[in-house]
Every structure is written in structure tokens, then in C-alpha cells.
PDB file of C-alpha atoms in Angstrom:
ATOM      1  CA  MET A   1       0.000   0.000   0.000  1.00 63.00           C
ATOM      2  CA  ILE A   2       1.381   3.388  -0.991  1.00 66.00           C
ATOM      3  CA  GLN A   3       1.303   5.987   1.734  1.00 63.00           C
ATOM      4  CA  PRO A   4       0.434   9.596   0.944  1.00 61.00           C
ATOM      5  CA  PRO A   5       3.281  12.110   1.170  1.00 57.00           C
ATOM      6  CA  PRO A   6       3.701  13.856   4.515  1.00 55.00           C
ATOM      7  CA  ARG A   7       1.494  16.903   5.001  1.00 59.00           C
ATOM      8  CA  THR A   8       4.202  19.315   6.006  1.00 69.00           C
ATOM      9  CA  THR A   9       7.762  18.860   7.067  1.00 79.00           C
ATOM     10  CA  LEU A  10       9.584  21.343   9.230  1.00 85.00           C
ATOM     11  CA  PRO A  11      13.288  22.040   8.710  1.00 90.00           C
ATOM     12  CA  THR A  12      15.473  20.482  11.396  1.00 91.00           C
ATOM     13  CA  LEU A  13      18.084  21.937  13.704  1.00 92.00           C
ATOM     14  CA  LYS A  14      21.495  20.451  12.968  1.00 93.00           C
ATOM     15  CA  LYS A  15      24.175  22.292  14.912  1.00 94.00           C
ATOM     16  CA  ARG A  16      24.877  22.102  18.619  1.00 95.00           C
ATOM     17  CA  ALA A  17      24.826  25.889  18.905  1.00 93.00           C
ATOM     18  CA  GLU A  18      21.243  25.921  17.609  1.00 93.00           C
ATOM     19  CA  PHE A  19      20.180  23.354  20.221  1.00 93.00           C
ATOM     20  CA  LEU A  20      21.891  25.354  22.984  1.00 93.00           C
ATOM     21  CA  ALA A  21      20.158  28.555  21.878  1.00 92.00           C
ATOM     22  CA  VAL A  22      16.750  26.861  22.101  1.00 92.00           C
ATOM     23  CA  ALA A  23      17.635  25.379  25.506  1.00 92.00           C
ATOM     24  CA  LYS A  24      17.836  28.931  26.895  1.00 92.00           C
ATOM     25  CA  GLY A  25      14.180  29.506  26.019  1.00 92.00           C
ATOM     26  CA  GLY A  26      11.041  28.150  27.648  1.00 92.00           C
ATOM     27  CA  ARG A  27      10.135  24.549  28.237  1.00 92.00           C
ATOM     28  CA  THR A  28       7.041  22.436  28.610  1.00 91.00           C
ATOM     29  CA  SER A  29       7.106  18.966  30.160  1.00 92.00           C
ATOM     30  CA  ARG A  30       4.942  16.022  29.218  1.00 93.00           C
ATOM     31  CA  ARG A  31       5.128  12.341  30.067  1.00 93.00           C
ATOM     32  CA  ALA A  32       6.668  11.426  26.712  1.00 94.00           C
ATOM     33  CA  PHE A  33       8.874  14.447  26.086  1.00 95.00           C
ATOM     34  CA  VAL A  34      10.085  17.880  27.092  1.00 94.00           C
ATOM     35  CA  MET A  35       9.597  20.593  24.493  1.00 94.00           C
ATOM     36  CA  GLN A  36      11.937  23.557  24.496  1.00 94.00           C
ATOM     37  CA  ALA A  37      11.070  26.633  22.438  1.00 93.00           C
ATOM     38  CA  ALA A  38      12.813  29.889  21.626  1.00 93.00           C
ATOM     39  CA  ALA A  39      12.246  32.759  19.227  1.00 91.00           C
ATOM     40  CA  SER A  40      14.074  32.446  15.932  1.00 87.00           C
ATOM     41  CA  GLU A  41      14.663  34.435  12.768  1.00 87.00           C
ATOM     42  CA  ASP A  42      14.608  31.434  10.434  1.00 83.00           C
ATOM     43  CA  GLY A  43      10.992  30.382  10.849  1.00 81.00           C
ATOM     44  CA  PRO A  44       9.793  27.235  12.568  1.00 90.00           C
ATOM     45  CA  ARG A  45      12.470  24.570  12.874  1.00 92.00           C
ATOM     46  CA  VAL A  46      12.582  21.509  15.073  1.00 94.00           C
ATOM     47  CA  GLY A  47      15.335  19.422  16.650  1.00 95.00           C
ATOM     48  CA  TYR A  48      15.140  15.978  18.205  1.00 95.00           C
ATOM     49  CA  THR A  49      17.311  14.613  20.982  1.00 95.00           C
ATOM     50  CA  VAL A  50      17.166  11.531  23.176  1.00 95.00           C
ATOM     51  CA  THR A  51      19.840  10.991  25.833  1.00 94.00           C
ATOM     52  CA  LYS A  52      21.683   7.721  26.319  1.00 94.00           C
ATOM     53  CA  LYS A  53      20.045   7.377  29.741  1.00 94.00           C
ATOM     54  CA  THR A  54      16.768   6.693  27.936  1.00 91.00           C
ATOM     55  CA  GLY A  55      17.679   3.278  26.539  1.00 90.00           C
ATOM     56  CA  ASN A  56      19.718   1.500  23.913  1.00 94.00           C
ATOM     57  CA  ALA A  57      20.180   2.783  20.355  1.00 95.00           C
ATOM     58  CA  VAL A  58      17.152   0.898  19.039  1.00 95.00           C
ATOM     59  CA  GLU A  59      14.810   2.523  21.575  1.00 95.00           C
ATOM     60  CA  ARG A  60      16.318   5.991  21.097  1.00 95.00           C
ATOM     61  CA  ASN A  61      15.945   5.777  17.317  1.00 95.00           C
ATOM     62  CA  ARG A  62      12.370   4.534  17.632  1.00 95.00           C
ATOM     63  CA  ILE A  63      11.538   7.513  19.841  1.00 95.00           C
ATOM     64  CA  ARG A  64      13.076   9.913  17.285  1.00 95.00           C
ATOM     65  CA  ARG A  65      11.147   8.295  14.422  1.00 94.00           C
ATOM     66  CA  ARG A  66       7.866   8.607  16.350  1.00 95.00           C
ATOM     67  CA  PHE A  67       8.628  12.266  17.084  1.00 95.00           C
ATOM     68  CA  ARG A  68       9.383  13.041  13.429  1.00 94.00           C
ATOM     69  CA  ALA A  69       6.126  11.407  12.317  1.00 94.00           C
ATOM     70  CA  ALA A  70       4.113  13.170  15.033  1.00 94.00           C
ATOM     71  CA  VAL A  71       5.625  16.562  14.176  1.00 93.00           C
ATOM     72  CA  ARG A  72       4.776  16.014  10.501  1.00 93.00           C
ATOM     73  CA  ALA A  73       1.178  15.322  11.508  1.00 93.00           C
ATOM     74  CA  ALA A  74       0.993  18.396  13.764  1.00 90.00           C
ATOM     75  CA  ALA A  75       3.219  20.784  11.772  1.00 89.00           C
ATOM     76  CA  GLU A  76       0.402  23.170  10.855  1.00 89.00           C
ATOM     77  CA  GLN A  77       0.119  24.107  14.556  1.00 89.00           C
ATOM     78  CA  ALA A  78       3.737  25.320  14.744  1.00 87.00           C
ATOM     79  CA  ARG A  79       4.145  29.046  15.205  1.00 88.00           C
ATOM     80  CA  GLY A  80       6.301  31.026  12.776  1.00 86.00           C
ATOM     81  CA  GLU A  81       9.639  32.389  13.924  1.00 88.00           C
ATOM     82  CA  VAL A  82      10.020  29.766  16.680  1.00 91.00           C
ATOM     83  CA  ASP A  83      12.556  26.956  17.026  1.00 93.00           C
ATOM     84  CA  TYR A  84      11.590  23.819  18.939  1.00 93.00           C
ATOM     85  CA  VAL A  85      13.594  20.971  20.478  1.00 95.00           C
ATOM     86  CA  LEU A  86      11.897  17.741  21.524  1.00 95.00           C
ATOM     87  CA  VAL A  87      13.797  15.941  24.279  1.00 95.00           C
ATOM     88  CA  GLY A  88      12.614  12.341  24.310  1.00 95.00           C
ATOM     89  CA  ARG A  89      11.647  10.338  27.343  1.00 93.00           C
ATOM     90  CA  ARG A  90      11.033   6.611  27.558  1.00 92.00           C
ATOM     91  CA  GLY A  91       7.295   7.281  27.931  1.00 92.00           C
ATOM     92  CA  ALA A  92       7.232   8.164  24.221  1.00 93.00           C
ATOM     93  CA  LEU A  93       7.294   4.446  23.432  1.00 93.00           C
ATOM     94  CA  SER A  94       4.200   3.630  25.485  1.00 93.00           C
ATOM     95  CA  VAL A  95       1.980   6.613  24.627  1.00 93.00           C
ATOM     96  CA  GLY A  96      -0.505   6.059  21.816  1.00 94.00           C
ATOM     97  CA  PHE A  97       0.441   7.784  18.576  1.00 95.00           C
ATOM     98  CA  GLY A  98      -2.766   9.841  18.483  1.00 94.00           C
ATOM     99  CA  ASP A  99      -2.100  11.115  22.001  1.00 94.00           C
ATOM    100  CA  LEU A 100       1.506  11.895  21.075  1.00 94.00           C
ATOM    101  CA  VAL A 101       0.392  13.927  18.036  1.00 94.00           C
ATOM    102  CA  ARG A 102      -2.181  15.799  20.138  1.00 94.00           C
ATOM    103  CA  GLU A 103       0.315  16.668  22.889  1.00 94.00           C
ATOM    104  CA  ILE A 104       2.998  17.747  20.413  1.00 93.00           C
ATOM    105  CA  GLY A 105       0.444  19.866  18.560  1.00 92.00           C
ATOM    106  CA  GLN A 106      -0.603  21.583  21.785  1.00 92.00           C
ATOM    107  CA  CYS A 107       3.013  22.279  22.688  1.00 91.00           C
ATOM    108  CA  LEU A 108       3.841  23.579  19.199  1.00 90.00           C
ATOM    109  CA  ALA A 109       0.947  26.020  19.457  1.00 90.00           C
ATOM    110  CA  ARG A 110       1.475  27.158  23.055  1.00 88.00           C
ATOM    111  CA  ALA A 111       5.072  26.473  24.106  1.00 85.00           C
ATOM    112  CA  PRO A 112       6.447  29.364  26.166  1.00 87.00           C
ATOM    113  CA  LEU A 113       9.408  31.168  24.585  1.00 84.00           C
ATOM    114  CA  SER A 114      10.930  32.018  27.960  1.00 79.00           C
ATOM    115  CA  GLY A 115      10.512  30.973  31.540  1.00 66.00           C
ATOM    116  CA  GLY A 116       9.035  27.534  30.931  1.00 52.00           C
ATOM    117  CA  ASP A 117       6.724  25.640  33.261  1.00 52.00           C
ATOM    118  CA  ALA A 118       5.793  27.363  36.504  1.00 47.00           C
ATOM    119  CA  ALA A 119       8.711  28.008  38.833  1.00 46.00           C
ATOM    120  CA  ARG A 120      11.265  25.505  37.600  1.00 51.00           C
ATOM    121  CA  PRO A 121      13.967  25.472  40.283  1.00 53.00           C
ATOM    122  CA  ARG A 122      17.577  25.572  39.174  1.00 56.00           C
ATOM    123  CA  HIS A 123      19.468  23.104  41.321  1.00 60.00           C
ATOM    124  CA  ARG A 124      23.163  23.379  41.756  1.00 63.00           C
ATOM    125  CA  LYS A 125      25.200  20.271  42.054  1.00 68.00           C
ATOM    126  CA  ARG A 126      25.616  19.168  45.640  1.00 70.00           C
ATOM    127  CA  PRO A 127      29.112  18.512  46.930  1.00 68.00           C
ATOM    128  CA  ALA A 128      30.086  14.910  47.509  1.00 68.00           C
ATOM    129  CA  PRO A 129      29.653  13.503  51.039  1.00 73.00           C
ATOM    130  CA  GLY A 130      32.609  14.433  53.183  1.00 72.00           C
ATOM    131  CA  HIS A 131      33.517  17.366  50.940  1.00 64.00           C
ATOM    132  CA  PRO A 132      34.880  20.344  52.923  1.00 66.00           C
ATOM    133  CA  GLU A 133      31.887  22.522  51.968  1.00 63.00           C
ATOM    134  CA  GLN A 134      29.516  20.065  53.611  1.00 57.00           C
ATOM    135  CA  ARG A 135      31.389  19.467  56.889  1.00 56.00           C
ATOM    136  CA  PRO A 136      30.543  21.745  59.817  1.00 57.00           C
ATOM    137  CA  GLU A 137      33.337  23.831  61.290  1.00 58.00           C
ATOM    138  CA  GLN A 138      35.210  21.800  63.868  1.00 58.00           C
ATOM    139  CA  HIS A 139      37.336  23.317  66.588  1.00 55.00           C
ATOM    140  CA  ARG A 140      40.483  21.478  67.433  1.00 56.00           C
ATOM    141  CA  GLY A 141      41.204  21.092  71.122  1.00 57.00           C
ATOM    142  CA  GLY A 142      44.954  21.415  70.617  1.00 54.00           C
ATOM    143  CA  SER A 143      44.819  25.094  69.744  1.00 54.00           C
ATOM    144  CA  ASP A 144      44.223  26.090  73.403  1.00 54.00           C
ATOM    145  CA  ARG A 145      47.317  24.263  74.621  1.00 54.00           C
ATOM    146  CA  ARG A 146      49.564  25.883  72.062  1.00 54.00           C
ATOM    147  CA  SER A 147      48.404  29.317  73.125  1.00 52.00           C
ATOM    148  CA  GLU A 148      49.134  28.439  76.772  1.00 54.00           C
ATOM    149  CA  THR A 149      52.609  27.080  76.104  1.00 54.00           C
ATOM    150  CA  SER A 150      53.591  29.875  73.735  1.00 53.00           C
ATOM    151  CA  SER A 151      52.587  32.580  76.217  1.00 53.00           C
ATOM    152  CA  GLU A 152      54.845  31.221  78.965  1.00 48.00           C
TER     153      GLU A 152
END
């Protein structure tokens, strides 16, 4: 059976600098993905990324293929002058395709360009246990004796 051509395809982001620029914009989280969005001069473009923590290469590629197909189906909802990055989560494999298209379409239409979801805290990396920053100040008992012996 011959499939009809895709409705609309969006150009893709290719360079790391483009992905980093979009990462500074807003973000919207869903069970299957995180969508990042930022204003752009080149019209709507989309990038896909799935980290190695998500699964093996087969699962990561399957997630990317599902995202590309879902974005093609929902491309008419993308706003002009906005770049998007879809960060895949493992939930993308278990969500029904219709639900995935609906959620991506909603995010394409309403993704915030700055700020992201409500009050996203920025955590700084905690020091390792036993690191000097984490230990309370300890007073050494020997300092008193030295002051006594040195004064005599």
C-alpha cells in the first residue's frame, strides 16, 4: 500500500549551537517528552534529541522516528519564527500515537518562549559527602594548649 506524502515537514536543527540557543528559552514537560522553544529568525524549525540514559540505540531511534512522524502530523500548529527541540523520554514508546500527536500539537501552538513551566527550580550540584563545603566547622582542642605554652 502506498502511503500519501507527509502533510508538512519542518526544517530540522542540525548544529549544537542551535540546540543550545533553544535550551535557553522556555520549556514544557509532558510524560513522553520535554519541548523547548525559543524565538528564531529562520521560521519554525525543530530538533530531536534523546539521551543515552533513555535506553539503547534501538529505543532511542524509535523515539526519534515517532517524534518526526508526530511533528509532521501536527506541523500546521507550529508558530512562525520559533525553534523547537523535543527531548525524548522513555514514555514516548508507550503513549498512543494519536495522544503523542495531540500533545505535540498543543506544545507547538502554546510552548512558552521564555521561563518555561511554573517556577522551575535551578538546582546546583551538591558537593560529595565528606567534601569540605559540607562538613561543619570543627574546633580542634589542641589550639588552646599551644596558646598556653607559647605565652609562657
